[in-house]
CSV table of N, CA and C in Angstrom, one decimal:
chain,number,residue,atom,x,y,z
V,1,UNK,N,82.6,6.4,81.0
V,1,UNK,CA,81.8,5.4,81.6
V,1,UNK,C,81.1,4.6,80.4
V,2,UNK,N,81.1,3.4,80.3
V,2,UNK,CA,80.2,2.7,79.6
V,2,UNK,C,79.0,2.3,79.5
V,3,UNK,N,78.7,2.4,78.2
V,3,UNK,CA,76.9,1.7,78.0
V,3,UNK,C,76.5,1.2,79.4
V,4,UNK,N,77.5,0.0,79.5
V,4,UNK,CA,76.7,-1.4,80.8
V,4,UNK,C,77.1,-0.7,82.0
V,5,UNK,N,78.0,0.1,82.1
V,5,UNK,CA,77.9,0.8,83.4
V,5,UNK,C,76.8,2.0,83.9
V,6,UNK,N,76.7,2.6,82.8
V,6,UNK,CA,75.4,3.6,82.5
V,6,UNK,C,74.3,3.1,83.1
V,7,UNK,N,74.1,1.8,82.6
V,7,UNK,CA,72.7,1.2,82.8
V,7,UNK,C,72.6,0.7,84.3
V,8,UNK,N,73.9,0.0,84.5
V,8,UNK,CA,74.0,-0.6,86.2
V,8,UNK,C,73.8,0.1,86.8
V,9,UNK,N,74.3,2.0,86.6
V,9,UNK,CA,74.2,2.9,87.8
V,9,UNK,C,72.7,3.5,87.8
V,10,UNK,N,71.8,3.5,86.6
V,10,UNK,CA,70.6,3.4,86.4
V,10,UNK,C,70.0,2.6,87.4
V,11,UNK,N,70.0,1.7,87.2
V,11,UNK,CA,69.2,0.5,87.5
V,11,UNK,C,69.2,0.3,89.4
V,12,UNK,N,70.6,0.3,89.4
V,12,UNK,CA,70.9,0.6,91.1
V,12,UNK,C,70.5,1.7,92.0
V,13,UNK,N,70.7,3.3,91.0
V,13,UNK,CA,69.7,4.2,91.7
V,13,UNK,C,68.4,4.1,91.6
V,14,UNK,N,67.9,3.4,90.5
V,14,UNK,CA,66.4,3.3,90.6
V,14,UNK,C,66.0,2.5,91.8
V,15,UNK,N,66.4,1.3,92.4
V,15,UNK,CA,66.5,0.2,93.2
V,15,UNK,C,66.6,1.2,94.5
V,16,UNK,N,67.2,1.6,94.7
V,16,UNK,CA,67.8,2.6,95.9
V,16,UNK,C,66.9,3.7,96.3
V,17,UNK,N,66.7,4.1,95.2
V,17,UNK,CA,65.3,5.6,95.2
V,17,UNK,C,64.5,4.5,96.0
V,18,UNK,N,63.5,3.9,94.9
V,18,UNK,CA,62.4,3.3,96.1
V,18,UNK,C,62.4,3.1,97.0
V,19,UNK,N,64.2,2.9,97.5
V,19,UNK,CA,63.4,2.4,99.1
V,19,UNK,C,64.0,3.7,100.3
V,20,UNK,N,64.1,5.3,99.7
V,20,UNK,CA,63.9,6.3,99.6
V,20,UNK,C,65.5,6.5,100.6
V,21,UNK,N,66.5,5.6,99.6
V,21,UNK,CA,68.3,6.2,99.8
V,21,UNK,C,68.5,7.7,98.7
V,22,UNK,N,68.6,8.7,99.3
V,22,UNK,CA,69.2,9.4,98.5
V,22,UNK,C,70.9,9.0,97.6
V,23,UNK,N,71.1,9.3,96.4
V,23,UNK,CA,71.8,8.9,95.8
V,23,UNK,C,72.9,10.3,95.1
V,24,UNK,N,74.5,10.0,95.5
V,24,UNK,CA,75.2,10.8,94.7
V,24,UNK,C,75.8,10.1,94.0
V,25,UNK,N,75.9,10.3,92.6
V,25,UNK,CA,76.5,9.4,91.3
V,25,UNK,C,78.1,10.0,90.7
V,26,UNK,N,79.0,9.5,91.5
V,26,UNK,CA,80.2,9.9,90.8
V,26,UNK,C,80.7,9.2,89.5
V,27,UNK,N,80.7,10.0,88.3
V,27,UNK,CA,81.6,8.9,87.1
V,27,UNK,C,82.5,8.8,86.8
V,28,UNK,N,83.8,9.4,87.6
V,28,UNK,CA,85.0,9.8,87.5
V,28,UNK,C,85.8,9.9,89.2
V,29,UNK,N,87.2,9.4,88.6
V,29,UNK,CA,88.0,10.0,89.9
V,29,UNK,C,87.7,11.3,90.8
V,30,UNK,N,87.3,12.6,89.6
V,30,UNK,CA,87.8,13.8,90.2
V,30,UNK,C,86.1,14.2,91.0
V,31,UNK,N,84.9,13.3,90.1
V,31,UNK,CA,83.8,13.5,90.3
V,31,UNK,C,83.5,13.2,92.2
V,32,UNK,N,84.5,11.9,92.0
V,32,UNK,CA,84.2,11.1,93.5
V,32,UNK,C,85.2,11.9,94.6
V,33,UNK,N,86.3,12.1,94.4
V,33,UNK,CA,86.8,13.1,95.0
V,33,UNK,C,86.5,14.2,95.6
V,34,UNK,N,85.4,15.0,94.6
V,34,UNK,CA,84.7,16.3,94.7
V,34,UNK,C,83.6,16.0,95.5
V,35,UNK,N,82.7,15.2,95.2
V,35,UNK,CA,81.6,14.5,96.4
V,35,UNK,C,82.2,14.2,97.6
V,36,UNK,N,83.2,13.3,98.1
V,36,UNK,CA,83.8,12.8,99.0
V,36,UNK,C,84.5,14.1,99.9
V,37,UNK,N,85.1,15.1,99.5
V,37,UNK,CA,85.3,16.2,100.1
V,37,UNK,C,84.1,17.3,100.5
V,38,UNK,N,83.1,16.8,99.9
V,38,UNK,CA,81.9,18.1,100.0
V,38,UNK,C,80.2,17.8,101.1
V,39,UNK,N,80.7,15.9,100.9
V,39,UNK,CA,79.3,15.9,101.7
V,39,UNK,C,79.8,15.1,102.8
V,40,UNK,N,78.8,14.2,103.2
V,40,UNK,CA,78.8,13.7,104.5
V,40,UNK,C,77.7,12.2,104.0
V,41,UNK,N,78.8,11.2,104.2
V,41,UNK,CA,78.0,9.8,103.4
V,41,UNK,C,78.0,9.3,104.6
V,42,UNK,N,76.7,8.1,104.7
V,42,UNK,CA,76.4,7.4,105.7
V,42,UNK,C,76.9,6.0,104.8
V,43,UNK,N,77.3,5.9,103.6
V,43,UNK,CA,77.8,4.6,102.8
V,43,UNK,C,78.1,5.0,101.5
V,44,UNK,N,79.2,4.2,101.2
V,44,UNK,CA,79.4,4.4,99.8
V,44,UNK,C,79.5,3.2,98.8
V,45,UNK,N,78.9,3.1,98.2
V,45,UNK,CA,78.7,1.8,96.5
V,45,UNK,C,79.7,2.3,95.6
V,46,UNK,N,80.6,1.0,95.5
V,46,UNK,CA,81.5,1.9,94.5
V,46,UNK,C,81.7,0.7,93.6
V,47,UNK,N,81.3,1.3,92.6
V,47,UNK,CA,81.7,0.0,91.3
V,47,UNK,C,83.4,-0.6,91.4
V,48,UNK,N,83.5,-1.3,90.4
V,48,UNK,CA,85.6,-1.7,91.4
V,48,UNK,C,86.0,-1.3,89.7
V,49,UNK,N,85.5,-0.9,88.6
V,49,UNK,CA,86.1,-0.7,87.6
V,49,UNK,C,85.2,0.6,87.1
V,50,UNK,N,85.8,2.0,87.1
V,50,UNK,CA,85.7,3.3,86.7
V,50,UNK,C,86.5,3.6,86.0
V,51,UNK,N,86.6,4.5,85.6
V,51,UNK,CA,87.4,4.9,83.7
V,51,UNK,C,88.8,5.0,84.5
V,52,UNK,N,89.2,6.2,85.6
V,52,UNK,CA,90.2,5.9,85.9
V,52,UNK,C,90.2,5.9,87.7
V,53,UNK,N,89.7,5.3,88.3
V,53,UNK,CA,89.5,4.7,89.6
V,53,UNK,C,89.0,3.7,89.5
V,54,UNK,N,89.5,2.4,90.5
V,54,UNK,CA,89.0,1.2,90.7
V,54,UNK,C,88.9,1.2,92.4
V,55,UNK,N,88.2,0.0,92.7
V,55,UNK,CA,87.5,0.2,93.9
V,55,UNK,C,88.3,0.0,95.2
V,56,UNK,N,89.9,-0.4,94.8
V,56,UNK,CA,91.3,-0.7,95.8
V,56,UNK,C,91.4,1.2,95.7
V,57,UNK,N,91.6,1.7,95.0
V,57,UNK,CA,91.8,3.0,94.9
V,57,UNK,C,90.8,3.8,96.0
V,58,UNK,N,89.4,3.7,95.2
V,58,UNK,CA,88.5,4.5,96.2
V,58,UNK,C,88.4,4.3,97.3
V,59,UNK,N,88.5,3.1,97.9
V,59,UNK,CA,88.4,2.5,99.3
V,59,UNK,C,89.7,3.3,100.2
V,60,UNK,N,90.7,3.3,99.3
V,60,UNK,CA,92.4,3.9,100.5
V,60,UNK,C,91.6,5.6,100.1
V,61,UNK,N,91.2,5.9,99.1
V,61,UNK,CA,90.8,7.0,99.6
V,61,UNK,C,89.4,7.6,100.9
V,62,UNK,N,88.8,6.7,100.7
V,62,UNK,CA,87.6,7.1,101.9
V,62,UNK,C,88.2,6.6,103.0
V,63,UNK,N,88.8,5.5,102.8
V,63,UNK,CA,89.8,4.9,104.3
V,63,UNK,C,90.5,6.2,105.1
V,64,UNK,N,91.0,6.8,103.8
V,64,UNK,CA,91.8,7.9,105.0
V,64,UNK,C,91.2,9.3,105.2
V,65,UNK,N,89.8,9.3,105.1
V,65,UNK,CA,89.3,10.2,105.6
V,65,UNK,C,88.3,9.6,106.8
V,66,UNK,N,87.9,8.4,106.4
V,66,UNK,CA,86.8,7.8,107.5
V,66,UNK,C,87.3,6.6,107.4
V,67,UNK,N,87.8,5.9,108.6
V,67,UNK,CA,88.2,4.6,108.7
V,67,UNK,C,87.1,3.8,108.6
V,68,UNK,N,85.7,4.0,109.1
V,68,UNK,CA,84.5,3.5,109.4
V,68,UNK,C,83.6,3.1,108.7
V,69,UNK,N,83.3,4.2,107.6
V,69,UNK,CA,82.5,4.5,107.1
V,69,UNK,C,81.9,3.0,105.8
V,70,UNK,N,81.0,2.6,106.1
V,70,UNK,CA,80.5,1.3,105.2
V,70,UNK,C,80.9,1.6,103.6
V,71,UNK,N,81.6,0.9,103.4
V,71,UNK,CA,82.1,0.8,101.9
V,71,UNK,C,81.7,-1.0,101.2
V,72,UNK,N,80.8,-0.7,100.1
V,72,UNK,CA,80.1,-1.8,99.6
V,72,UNK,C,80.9,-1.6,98.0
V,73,UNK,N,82.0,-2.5,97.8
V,73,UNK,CA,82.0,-3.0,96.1
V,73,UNK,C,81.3,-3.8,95.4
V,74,UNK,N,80.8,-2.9,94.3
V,74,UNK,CA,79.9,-3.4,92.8
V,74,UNK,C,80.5,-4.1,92.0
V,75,UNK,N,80.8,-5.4,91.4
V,75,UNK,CA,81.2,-6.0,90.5
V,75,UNK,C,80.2,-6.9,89.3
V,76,UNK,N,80.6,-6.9,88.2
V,76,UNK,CA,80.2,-7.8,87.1
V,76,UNK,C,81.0,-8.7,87.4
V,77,UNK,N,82.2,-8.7,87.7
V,77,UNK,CA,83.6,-9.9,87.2
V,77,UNK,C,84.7,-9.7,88.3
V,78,UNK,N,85.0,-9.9,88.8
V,78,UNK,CA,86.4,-9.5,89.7
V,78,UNK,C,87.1,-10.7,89.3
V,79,UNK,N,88.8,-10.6,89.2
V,79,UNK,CA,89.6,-11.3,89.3
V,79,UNK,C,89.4,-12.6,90.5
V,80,UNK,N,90.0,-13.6,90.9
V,80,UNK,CA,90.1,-14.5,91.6
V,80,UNK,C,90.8,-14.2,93.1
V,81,UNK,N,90.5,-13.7,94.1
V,81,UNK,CA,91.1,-13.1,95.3
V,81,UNK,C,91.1,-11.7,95.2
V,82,UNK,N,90.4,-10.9,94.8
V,82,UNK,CA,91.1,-9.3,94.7
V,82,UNK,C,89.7,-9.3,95.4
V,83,UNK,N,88.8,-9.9,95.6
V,83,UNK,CA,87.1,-9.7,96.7
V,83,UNK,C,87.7,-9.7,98.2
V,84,UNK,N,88.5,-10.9,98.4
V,84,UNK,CA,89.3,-11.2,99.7
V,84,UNK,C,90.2,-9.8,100.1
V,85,UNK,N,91.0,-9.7,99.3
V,85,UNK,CA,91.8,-8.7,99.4
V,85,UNK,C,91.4,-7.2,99.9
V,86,UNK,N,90.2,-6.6,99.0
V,86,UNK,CA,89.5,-5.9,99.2
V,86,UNK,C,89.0,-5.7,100.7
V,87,UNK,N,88.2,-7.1,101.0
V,87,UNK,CA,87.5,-7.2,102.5
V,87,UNK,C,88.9,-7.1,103.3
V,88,UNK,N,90.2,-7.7,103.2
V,88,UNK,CA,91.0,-7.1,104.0
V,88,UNK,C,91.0,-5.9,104.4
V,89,UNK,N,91.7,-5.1,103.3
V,89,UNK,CA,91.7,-3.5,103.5
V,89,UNK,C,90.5,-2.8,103.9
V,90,UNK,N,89.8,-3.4,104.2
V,90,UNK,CA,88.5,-2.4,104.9
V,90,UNK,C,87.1,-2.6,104.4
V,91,UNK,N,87.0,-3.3,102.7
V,91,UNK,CA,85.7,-3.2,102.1
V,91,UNK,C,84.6,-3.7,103.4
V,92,UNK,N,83.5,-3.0,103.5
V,92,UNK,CA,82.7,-3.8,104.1
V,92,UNK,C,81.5,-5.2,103.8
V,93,UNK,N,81.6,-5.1,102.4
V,93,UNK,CA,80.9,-6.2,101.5
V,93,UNK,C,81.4,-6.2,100.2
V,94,UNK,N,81.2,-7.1,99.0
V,94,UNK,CA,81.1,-7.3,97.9
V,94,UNK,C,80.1,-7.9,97.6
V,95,UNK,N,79.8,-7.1,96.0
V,95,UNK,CA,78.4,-8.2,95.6
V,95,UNK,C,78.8,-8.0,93.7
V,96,UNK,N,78.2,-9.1,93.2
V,96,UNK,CA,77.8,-8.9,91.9
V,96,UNK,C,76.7,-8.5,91.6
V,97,UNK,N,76.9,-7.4,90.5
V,97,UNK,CA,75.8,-6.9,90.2
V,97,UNK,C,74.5,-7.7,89.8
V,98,UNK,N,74.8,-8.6,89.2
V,98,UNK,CA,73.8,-9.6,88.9
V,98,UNK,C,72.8,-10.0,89.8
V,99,UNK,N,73.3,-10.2,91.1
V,99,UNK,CA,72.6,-10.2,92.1
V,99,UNK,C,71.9,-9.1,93.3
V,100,UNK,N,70.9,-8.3,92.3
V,100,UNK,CA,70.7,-6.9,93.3
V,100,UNK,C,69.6,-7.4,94.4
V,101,UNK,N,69.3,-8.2,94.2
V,101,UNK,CA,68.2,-8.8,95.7
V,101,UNK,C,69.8,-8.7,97.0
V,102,UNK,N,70.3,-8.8,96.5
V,102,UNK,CA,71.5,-8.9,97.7
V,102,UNK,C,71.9,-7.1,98.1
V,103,UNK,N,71.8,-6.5,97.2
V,103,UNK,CA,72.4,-4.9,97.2
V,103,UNK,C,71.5,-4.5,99.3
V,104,UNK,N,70.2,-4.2,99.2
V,104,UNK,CA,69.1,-3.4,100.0
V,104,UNK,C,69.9,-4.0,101.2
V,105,UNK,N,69.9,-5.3,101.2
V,105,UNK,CA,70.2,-6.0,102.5
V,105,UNK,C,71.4,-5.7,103.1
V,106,UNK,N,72.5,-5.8,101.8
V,106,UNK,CA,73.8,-5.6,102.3
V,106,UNK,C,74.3,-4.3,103.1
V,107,UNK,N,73.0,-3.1,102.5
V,107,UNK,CA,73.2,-1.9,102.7
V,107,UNK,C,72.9,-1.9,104.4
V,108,UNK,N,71.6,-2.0,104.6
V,108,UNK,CA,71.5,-2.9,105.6
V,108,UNK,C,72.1,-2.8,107.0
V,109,UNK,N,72.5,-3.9,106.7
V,109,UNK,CA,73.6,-4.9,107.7
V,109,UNK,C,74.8,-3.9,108.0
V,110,UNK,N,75.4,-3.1,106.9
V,110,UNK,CA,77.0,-2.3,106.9
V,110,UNK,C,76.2,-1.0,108.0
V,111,UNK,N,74.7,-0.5,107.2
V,111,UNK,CA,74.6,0.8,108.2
V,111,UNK,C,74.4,0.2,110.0
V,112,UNK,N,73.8,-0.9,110.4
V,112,UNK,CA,73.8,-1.5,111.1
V,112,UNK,C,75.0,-1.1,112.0
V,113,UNK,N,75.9,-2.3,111.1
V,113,UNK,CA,77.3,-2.3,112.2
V,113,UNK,C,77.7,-1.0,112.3
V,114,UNK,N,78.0,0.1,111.0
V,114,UNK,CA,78.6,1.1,111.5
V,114,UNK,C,78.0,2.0,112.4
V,115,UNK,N,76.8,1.7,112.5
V,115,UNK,CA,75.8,3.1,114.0
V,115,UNK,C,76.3,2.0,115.3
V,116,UNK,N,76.6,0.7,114.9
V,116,UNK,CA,77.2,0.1,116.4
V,116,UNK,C,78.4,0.3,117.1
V,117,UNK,N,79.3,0.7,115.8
V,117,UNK,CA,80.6,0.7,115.7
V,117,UNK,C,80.7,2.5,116.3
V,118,UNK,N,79.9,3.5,115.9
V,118,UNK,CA,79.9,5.0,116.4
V,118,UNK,C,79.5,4.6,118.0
V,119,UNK,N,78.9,3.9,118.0
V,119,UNK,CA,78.2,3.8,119.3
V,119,UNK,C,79.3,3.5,120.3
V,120,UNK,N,80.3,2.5,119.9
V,120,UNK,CA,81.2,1.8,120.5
V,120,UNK,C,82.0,3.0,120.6
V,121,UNK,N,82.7,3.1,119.7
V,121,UNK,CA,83.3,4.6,120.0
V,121,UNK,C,83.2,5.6,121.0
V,122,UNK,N,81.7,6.7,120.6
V,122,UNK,CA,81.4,7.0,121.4
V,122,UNK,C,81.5,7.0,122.9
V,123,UNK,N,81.1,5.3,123.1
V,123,UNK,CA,81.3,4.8,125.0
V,123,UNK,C,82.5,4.7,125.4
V,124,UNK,N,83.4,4.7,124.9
V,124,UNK,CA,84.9,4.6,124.8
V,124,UNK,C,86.0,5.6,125.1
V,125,UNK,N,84.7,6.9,124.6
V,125,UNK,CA,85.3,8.3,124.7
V,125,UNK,C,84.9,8.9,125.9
V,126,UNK,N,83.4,8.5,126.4
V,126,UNK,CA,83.1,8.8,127.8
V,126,UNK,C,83.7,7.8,128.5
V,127,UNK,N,84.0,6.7,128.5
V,127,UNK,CA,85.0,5.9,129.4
V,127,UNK,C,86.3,6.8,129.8
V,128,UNK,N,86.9,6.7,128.2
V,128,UNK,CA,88.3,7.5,128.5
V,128,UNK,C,88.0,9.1,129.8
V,129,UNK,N,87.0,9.5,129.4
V,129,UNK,CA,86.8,11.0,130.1
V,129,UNK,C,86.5,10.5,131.6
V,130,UNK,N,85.9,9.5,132.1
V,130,UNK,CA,85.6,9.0,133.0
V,130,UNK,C,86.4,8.8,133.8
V,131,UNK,N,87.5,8.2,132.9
V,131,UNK,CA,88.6,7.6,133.8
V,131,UNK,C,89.6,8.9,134.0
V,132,UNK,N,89.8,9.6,133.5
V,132,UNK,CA,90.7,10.9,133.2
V,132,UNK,C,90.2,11.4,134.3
V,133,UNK,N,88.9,11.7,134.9
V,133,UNK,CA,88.0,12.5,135.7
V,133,UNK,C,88.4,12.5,137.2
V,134,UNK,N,88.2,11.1,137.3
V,134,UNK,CA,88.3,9.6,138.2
V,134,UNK,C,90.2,9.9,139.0
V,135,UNK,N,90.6,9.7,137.7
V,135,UNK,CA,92.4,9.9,138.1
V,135,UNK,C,92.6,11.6,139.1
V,136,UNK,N,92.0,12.5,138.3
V,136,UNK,CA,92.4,14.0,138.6
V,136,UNK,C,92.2,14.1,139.8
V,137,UNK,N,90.5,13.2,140.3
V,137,UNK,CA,90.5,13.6,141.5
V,137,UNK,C,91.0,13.1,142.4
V,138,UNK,N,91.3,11.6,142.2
V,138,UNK,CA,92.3,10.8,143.1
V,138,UNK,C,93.5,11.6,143.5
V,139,UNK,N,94.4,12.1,142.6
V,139,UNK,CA,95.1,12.1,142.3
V,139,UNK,C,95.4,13.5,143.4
V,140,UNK,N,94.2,14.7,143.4
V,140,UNK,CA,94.5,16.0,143.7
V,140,UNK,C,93.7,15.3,145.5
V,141,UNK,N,93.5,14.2,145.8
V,141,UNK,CA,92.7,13.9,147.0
V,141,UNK,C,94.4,14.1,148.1
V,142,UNK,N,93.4,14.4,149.5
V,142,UNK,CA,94.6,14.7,150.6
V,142,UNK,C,94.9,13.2,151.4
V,143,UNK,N,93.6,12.4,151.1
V,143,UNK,CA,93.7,11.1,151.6
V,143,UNK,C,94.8,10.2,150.8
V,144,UNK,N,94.6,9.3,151.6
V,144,UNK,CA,95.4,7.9,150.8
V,144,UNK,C,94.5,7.3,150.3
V,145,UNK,N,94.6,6.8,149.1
V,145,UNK,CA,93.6,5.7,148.2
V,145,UNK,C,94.2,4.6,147.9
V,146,UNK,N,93.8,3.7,147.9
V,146,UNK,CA,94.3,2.6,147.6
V,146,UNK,C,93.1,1.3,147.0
V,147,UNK,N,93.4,0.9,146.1
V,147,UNK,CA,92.5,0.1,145.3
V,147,UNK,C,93.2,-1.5,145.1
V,148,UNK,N,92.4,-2.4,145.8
V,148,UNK,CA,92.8,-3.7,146.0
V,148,UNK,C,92.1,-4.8,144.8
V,149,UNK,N,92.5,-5.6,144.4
V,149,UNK,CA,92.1,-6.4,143.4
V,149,UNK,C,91.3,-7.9,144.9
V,150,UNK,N,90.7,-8.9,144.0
V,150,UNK,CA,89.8,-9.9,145.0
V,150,UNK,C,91.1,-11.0,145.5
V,151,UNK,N,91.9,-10.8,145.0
V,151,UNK,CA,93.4,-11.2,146.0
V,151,UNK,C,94.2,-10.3,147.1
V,152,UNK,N,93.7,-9.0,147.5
V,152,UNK,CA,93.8,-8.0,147.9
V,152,UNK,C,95.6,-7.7,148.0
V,153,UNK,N,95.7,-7.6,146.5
V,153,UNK,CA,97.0,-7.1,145.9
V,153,UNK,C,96.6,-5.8,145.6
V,154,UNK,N,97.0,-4.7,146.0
V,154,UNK,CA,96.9,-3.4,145.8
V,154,UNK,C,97.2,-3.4,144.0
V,155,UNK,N,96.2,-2.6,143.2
V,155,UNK,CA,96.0,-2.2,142.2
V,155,UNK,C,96.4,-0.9,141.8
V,156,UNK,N,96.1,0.3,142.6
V,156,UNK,CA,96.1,1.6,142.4
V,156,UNK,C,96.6,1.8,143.8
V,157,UNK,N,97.5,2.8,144.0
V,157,UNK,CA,97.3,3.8,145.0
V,157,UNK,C,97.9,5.4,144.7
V,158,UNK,N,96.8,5.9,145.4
V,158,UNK,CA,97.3,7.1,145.2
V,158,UNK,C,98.6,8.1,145.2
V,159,UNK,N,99.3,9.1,144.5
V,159,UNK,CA,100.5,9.7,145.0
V,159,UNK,C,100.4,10.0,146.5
V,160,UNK,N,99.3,10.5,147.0
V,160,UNK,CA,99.3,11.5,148.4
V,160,UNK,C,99.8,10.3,149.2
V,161,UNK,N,99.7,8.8,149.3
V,161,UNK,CA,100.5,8.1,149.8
V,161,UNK,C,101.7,7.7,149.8
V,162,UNK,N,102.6,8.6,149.1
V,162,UNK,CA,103.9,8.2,149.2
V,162,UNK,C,104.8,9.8,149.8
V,163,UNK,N,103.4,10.9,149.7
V,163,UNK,CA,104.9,12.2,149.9
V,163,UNK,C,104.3,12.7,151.8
């Protein structure tokens, strides 16, 4: 890791402390790997140039453990399109370092969406059980069921109506 990165990840955990984010500091592939298998992140800041990870790397790796999970890239300099790129494959933000009035907010906004995004989920999985629930009993009913749409074209009907 370098001097200027030494000091970024300084300066960012200090920034972070105060407004009382616990912070884990990977400086390495194997470092971030080792964290990334051992804890449980509500977000990850990942610089996009580490000695031998860059932030296309780290991202396919948190990707395939947590499709969700808020992923913020740190840059001094990015190439011309590789920010776009990034936000394709999943990043949830980019920022330059230069600008850390932007970092708190951005943090923010990503934990935001992603407790909306669990939330969505979540309702999604009691829907699916609902409807699973919903079918079993129709399904094991002695009556006839029949479910009409507001053109009263039948929608559903049950098996017990055809044997």
């Amino acid at each position: 890791m370098s001097k200027d990165s030494e000091t970024d990840a300084f300066l960012i955990s200090r920034q972070l402390k105060n407004k009382n984010f616990d912070i884990k500091l990977a400086k390495c592939r194997s470092e971030f790997e080792c964290l990334l298998a051992t804890n449980q992140f509500d977000l990850i800041l990942c610089d996009h140039h580490l000695p031998d990870l860059n932030s296309e790397e780290a991202l396919d790796i948190v990707r395939k453990k947590d499709p969700y999970i808020p992923f913020i890239i740190l840059s001094g300099a990015l190439p011309p399109g590789v920010a776009v790129i990034l936000m394709d494959n999943g990043a949830n933000d980019f920022l330059y370092k230069d600008r850390p009035e932007r970092l708190v907010p951005a943090i923010f906004n990503a934990l935001s969406k992603y407790k909306l995004e669990k939330e969505r989920l979540e309702m999604q999985k009691q829907i699916q059980f609902s409807e699973n629930r919903f079918r079993k009993l129709v399904e094991s009913a002695q009556d006839i069921i029949c479910i009409l749409n507001r053109e009263y074209q039948i929608t559903y009907y049950s098996l017990s109506s055809i044997t």
